[in-house]
mmCIF file of C-alpha atoms in Angstrom:
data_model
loop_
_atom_site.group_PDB
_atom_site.id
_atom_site.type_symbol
_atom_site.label_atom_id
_atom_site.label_comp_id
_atom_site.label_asym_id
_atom_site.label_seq_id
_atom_site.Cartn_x
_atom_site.Cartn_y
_atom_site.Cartn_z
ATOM 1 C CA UNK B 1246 -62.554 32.333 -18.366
ATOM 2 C CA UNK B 1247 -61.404 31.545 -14.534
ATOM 3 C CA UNK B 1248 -60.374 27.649 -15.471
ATOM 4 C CA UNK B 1249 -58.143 29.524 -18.518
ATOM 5 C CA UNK B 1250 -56.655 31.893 -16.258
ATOM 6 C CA UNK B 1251 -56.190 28.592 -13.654
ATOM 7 C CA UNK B 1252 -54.939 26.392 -16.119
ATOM 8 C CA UNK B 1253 -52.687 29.687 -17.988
ATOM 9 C CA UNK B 1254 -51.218 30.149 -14.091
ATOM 10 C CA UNK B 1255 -50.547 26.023 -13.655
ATOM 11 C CA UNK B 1256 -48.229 26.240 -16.315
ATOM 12 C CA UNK B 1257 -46.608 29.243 -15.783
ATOM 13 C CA UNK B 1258 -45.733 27.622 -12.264
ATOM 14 C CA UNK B 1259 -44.591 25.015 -13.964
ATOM 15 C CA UNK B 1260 -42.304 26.691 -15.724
ATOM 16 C CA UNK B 1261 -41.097 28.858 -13.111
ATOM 17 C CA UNK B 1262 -40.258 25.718 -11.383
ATOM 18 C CA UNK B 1263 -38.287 24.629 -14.039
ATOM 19 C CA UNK B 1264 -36.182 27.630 -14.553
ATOM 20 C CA UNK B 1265 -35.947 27.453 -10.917
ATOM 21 C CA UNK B 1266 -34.347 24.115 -10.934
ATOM 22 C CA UNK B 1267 -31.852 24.639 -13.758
ATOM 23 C CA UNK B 1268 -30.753 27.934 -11.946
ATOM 24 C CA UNK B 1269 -29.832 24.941 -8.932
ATOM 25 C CA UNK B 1270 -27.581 23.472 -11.833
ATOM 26 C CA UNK B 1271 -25.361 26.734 -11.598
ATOM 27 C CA UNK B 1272 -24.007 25.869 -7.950
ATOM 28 C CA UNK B 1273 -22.016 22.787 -8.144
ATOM 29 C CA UNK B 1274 -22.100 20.414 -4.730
ATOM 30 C CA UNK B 1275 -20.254 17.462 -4.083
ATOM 31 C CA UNK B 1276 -20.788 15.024 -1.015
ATOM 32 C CA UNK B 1277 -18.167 15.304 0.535
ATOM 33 C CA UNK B 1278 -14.955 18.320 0.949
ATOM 34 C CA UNK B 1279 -12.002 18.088 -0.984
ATOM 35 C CA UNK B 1280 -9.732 19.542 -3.748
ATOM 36 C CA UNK B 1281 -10.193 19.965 -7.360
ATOM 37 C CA UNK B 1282 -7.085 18.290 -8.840
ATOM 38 C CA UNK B 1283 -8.511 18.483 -12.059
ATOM 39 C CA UNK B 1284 -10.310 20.836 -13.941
ATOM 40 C CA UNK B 1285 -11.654 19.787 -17.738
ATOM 41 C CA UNK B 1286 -14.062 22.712 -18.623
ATOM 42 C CA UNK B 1287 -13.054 25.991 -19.636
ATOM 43 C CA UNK B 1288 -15.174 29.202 -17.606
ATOM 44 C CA UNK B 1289 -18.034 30.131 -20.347
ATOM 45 C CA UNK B 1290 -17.928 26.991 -22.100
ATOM 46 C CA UNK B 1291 -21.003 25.462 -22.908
ATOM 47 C CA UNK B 1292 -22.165 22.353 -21.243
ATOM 48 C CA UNK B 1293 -24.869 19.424 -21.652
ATOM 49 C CA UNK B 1294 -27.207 18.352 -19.722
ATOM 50 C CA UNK B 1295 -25.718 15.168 -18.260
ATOM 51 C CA UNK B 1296 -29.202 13.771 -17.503
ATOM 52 C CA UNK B 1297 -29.627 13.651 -21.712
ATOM 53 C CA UNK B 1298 -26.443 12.032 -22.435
ATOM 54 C CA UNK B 1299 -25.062 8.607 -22.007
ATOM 55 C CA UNK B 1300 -21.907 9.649 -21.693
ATOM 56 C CA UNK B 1301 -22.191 12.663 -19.450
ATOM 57 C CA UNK B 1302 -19.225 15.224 -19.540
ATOM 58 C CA UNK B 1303 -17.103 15.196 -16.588
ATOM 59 C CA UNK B 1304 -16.064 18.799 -15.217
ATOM 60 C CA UNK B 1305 -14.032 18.494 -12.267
ATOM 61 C CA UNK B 1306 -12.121 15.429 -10.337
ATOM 62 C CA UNK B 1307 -12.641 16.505 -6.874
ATOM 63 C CA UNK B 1308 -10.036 14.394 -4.652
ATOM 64 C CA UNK B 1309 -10.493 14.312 -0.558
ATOM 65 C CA UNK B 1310 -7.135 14.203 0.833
ATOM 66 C CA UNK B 1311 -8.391 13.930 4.825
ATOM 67 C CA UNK B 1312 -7.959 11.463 5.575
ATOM 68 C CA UNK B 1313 -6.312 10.437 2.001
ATOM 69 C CA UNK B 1314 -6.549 6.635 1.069
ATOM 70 C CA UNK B 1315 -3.496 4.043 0.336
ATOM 71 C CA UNK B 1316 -4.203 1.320 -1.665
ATOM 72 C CA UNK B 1317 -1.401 -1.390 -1.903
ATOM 73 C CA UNK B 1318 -1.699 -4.744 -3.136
ATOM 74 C CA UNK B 1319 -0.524 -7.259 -0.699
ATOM 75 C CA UNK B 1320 1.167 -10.702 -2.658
ATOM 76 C CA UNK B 1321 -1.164 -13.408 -2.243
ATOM 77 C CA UNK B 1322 0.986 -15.264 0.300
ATOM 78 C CA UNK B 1323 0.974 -12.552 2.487
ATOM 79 C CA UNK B 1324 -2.813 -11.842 1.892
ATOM 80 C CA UNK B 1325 -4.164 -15.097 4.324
ATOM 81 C CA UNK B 1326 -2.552 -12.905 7.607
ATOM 82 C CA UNK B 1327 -3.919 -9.124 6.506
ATOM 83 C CA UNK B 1328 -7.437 -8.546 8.739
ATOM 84 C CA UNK B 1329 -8.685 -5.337 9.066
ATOM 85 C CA UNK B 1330 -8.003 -3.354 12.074
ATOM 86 C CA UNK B 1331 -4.257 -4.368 12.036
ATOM 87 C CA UNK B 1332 -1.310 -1.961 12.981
ATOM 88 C CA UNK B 1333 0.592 -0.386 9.996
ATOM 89 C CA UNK B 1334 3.479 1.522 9.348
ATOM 90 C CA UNK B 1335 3.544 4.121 6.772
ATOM 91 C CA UNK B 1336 6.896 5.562 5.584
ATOM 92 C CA UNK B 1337 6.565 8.335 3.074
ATOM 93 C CA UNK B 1338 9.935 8.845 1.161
ATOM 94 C CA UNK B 1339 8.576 11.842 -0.603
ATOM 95 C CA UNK B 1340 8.650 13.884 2.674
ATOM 96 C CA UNK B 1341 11.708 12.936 3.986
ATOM 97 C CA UNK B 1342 11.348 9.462 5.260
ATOM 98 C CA UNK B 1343 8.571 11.088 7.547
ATOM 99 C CA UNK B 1344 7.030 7.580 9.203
ATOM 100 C CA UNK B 1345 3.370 7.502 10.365
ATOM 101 C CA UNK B 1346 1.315 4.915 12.278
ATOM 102 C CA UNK B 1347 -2.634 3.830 10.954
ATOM 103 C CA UNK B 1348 -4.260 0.691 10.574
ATOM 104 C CA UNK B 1349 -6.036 -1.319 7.599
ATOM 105 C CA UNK B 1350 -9.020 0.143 6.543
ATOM 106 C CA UNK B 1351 -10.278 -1.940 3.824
ATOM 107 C CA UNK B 1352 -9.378 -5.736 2.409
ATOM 108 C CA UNK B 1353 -11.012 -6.993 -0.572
ATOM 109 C CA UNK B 1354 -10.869 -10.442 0.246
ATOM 110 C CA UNK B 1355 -9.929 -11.919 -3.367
ATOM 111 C CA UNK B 1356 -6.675 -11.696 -5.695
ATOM 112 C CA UNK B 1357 -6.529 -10.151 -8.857
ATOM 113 C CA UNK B 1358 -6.646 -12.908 -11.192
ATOM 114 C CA UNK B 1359 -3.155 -11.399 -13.181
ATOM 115 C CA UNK B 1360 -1.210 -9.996 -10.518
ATOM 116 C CA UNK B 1361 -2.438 -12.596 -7.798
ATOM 117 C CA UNK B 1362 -1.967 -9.756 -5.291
ATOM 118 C CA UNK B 1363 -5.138 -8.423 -2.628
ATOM 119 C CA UNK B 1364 -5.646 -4.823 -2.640
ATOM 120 C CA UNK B 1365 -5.332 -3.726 0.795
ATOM 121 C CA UNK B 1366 -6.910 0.210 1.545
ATOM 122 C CA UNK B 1367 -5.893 2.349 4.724
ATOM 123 C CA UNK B 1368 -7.160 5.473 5.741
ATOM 124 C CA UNK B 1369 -4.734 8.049 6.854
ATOM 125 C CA UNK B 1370 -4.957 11.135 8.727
ATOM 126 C CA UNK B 1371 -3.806 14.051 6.750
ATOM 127 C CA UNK B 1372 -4.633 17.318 8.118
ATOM 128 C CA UNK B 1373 -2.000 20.004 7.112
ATOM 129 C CA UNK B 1374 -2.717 18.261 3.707
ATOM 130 C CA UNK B 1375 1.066 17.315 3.059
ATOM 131 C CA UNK B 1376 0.344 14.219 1.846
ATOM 132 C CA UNK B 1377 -0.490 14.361 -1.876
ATOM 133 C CA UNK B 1378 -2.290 12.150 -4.119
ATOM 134 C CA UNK B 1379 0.079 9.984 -6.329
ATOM 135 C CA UNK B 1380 2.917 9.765 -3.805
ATOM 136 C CA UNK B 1381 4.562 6.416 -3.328
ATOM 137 C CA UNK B 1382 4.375 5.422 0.147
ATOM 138 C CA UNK B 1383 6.379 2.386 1.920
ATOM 139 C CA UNK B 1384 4.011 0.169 3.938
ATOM 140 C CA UNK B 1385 5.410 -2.338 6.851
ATOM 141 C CA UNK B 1386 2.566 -4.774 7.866
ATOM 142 C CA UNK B 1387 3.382 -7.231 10.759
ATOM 143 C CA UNK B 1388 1.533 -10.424 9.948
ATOM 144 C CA UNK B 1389 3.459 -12.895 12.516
ATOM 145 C CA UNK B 1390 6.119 -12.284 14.782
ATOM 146 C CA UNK B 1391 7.987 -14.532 17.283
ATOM 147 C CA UNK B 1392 10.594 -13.905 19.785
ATOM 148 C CA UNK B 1393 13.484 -15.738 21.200
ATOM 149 C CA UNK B 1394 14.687 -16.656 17.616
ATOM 150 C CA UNK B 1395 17.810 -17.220 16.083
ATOM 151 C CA UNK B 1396 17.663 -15.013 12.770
ATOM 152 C CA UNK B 1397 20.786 -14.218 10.635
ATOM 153 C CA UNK B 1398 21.458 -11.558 8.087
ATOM 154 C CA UNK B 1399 19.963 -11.929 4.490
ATOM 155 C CA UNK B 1400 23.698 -11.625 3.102
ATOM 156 C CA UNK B 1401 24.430 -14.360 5.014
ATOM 157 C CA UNK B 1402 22.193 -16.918 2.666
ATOM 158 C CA UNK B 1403 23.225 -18.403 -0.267
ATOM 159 C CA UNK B 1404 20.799 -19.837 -2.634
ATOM 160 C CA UNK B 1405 21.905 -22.593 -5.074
ATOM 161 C CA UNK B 1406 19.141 -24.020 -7.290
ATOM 162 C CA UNK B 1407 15.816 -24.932 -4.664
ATOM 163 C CA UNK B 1408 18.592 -25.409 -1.999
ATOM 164 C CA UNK B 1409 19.323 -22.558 0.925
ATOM 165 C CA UNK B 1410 22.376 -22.690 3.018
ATOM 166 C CA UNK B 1411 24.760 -20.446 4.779
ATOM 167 C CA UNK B 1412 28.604 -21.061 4.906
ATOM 168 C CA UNK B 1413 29.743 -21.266 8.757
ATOM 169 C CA UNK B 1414 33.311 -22.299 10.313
ATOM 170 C CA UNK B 1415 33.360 -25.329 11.796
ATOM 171 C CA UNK B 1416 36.953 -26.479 13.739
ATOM 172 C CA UNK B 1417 38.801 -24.346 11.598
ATOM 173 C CA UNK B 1418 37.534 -25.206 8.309
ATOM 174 C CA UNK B 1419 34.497 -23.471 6.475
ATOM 175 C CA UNK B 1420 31.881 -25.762 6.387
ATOM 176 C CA UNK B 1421 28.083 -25.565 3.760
ATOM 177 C CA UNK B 1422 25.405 -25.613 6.003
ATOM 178 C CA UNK B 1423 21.975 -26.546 4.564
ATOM 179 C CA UNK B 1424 19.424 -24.377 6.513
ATOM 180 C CA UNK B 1425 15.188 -24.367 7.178
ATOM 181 C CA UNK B 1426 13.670 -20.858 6.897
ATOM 182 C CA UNK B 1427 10.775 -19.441 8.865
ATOM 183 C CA UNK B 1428 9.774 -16.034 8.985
ATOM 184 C CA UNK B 1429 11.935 -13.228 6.630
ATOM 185 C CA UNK B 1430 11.632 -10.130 6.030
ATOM 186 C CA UNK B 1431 14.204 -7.996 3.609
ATOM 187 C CA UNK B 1432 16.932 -7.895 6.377
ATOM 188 C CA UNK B 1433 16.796 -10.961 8.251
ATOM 189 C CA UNK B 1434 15.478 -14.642 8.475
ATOM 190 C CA UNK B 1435 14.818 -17.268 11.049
ATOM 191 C CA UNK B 1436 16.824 -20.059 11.156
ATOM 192 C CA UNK B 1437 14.785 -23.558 12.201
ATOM 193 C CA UNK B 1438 17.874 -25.770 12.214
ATOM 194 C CA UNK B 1439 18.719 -27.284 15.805
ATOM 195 C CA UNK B 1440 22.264 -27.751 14.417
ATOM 196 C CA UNK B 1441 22.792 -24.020 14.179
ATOM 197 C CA UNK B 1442 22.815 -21.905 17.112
ATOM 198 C CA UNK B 1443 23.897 -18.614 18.840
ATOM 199 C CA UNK B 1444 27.573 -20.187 19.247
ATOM 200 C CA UNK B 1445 27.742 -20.978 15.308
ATOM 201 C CA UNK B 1446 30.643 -18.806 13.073
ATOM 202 C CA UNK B 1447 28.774 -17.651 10.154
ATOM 203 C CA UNK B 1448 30.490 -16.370 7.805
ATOM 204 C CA UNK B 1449 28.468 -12.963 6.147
ATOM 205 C CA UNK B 1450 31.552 -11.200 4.415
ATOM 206 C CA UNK B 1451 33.074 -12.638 1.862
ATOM 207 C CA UNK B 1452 31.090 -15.760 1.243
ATOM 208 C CA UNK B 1453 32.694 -15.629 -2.323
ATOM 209 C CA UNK B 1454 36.645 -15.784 -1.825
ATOM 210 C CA UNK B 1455 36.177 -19.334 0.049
ATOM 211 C CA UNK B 1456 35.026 -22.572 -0.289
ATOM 212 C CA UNK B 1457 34.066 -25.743 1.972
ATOM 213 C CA UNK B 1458 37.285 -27.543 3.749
ATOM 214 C CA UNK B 1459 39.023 -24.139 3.333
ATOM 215 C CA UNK B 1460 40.854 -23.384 6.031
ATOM 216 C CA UNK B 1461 40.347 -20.040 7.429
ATOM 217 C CA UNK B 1462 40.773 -18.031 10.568
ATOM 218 C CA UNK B 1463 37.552 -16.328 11.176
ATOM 219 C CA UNK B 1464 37.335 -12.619 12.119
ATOM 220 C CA UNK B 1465 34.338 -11.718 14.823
ATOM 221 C CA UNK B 1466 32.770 -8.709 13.618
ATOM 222 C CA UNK B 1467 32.904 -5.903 16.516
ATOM 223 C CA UNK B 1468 29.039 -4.903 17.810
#
């Protein structure tokens, strides 16, 4: 009689502890804080265990926006200066060019094999919670930078086949320059020709309404 009663009470422990422990399941708790973006459940719907199915059911995308994470793929010939630690400059057009200052986070250390690019991750602050998931976001990374250059407008290159050169007035006359290039970025470019200096006349407006032995009077743009 007592080891029925002991063994009647074992299992009605047992499944006390069990109804315990799917009462847990009614309180939802992720790792970490965030905001659910995205809700795909319905309030009294009815929903499987997740530890029974393969696929489990997803309820909620929960999304941590502080700090919120930019990833950016970085081309491949840009990817050999990116180390982590490095000074960046976010500019976020969506709230009115607002520019903010982090640094890289995360590198990944290989290209995608289609896109050949490095996916580059930085963590950035976002307490008022302004920044939103999805935004595009403008990212200046400094990889090299030298000072004491000559650098001339990108307007002021043409490009002809594989060959670069600017147009310049020489003695009166315009005169095809072939030039080197070292660093660039979308404004400017360094110029590694001796030949070419601070003194040159280069002409930037109106590249297209003259051509070499032309004689022309130049004009000196006014700073």
């Amino acid at each position: 009689m007592v080891e029925n009663t002991e063994a009647e009470y074992l299992i009605a422990k047992a499944n006390l502890d069990a109804f315990n422990n799917r009462i847990g399941f009614l309180s939802i708790e992720a790792p970490f804080s965030g905001i659910i973006t995205k809700r795909f459940v319905d309030k009294g719907a009815m929903i499987q265990s997740g530890l029974n199915q393969s696929n489990p059911q997803a309820l909620f995308e929960l999304q941590e926006i502080n700090p919120i994470r930019l990833s950016i793929p970085v081309p491949g010939s840009d990817a050999v200066g990116i180390q982590k630690g490095m000074e960046v400059e976010v500019t976020l057009p969506e709230l009115s060019g607002k520019s903010l200052m982090a640094k890289v986070s995360r590198i990944s250390n290989a290209l995608d094999p289609i896109s050949k690019t490095m996916r580059v991750e930085i963590d950035l602050e976002n307490p008022d919670g302004k920044i939103l998931s999805g935004m595009y976001t403008k990212v200046l990374i400094q990889i090299n930078s030298r000072e004491n250059i000559l650098s001339l407008p990108m307007i002021a290159k043409v490009s002809h086949k594989n060959e670069a050169y600017i147009l310049a007035v020489v003695e009166g006359k315009v005169k095809r320059l072939p030039i080197k290039i070292g660093l660039s970025n979308q404004d400017y470019f360094e110029v590694l020709n001796d030949e070419i200096t601070s003194e040159t006349q280069v002409i930037v407006q109106g590249k297209g309404l003259v051509k070499p032995q032309q004689i022309v009077e130049p004009i000196v743009k006014q700073e």
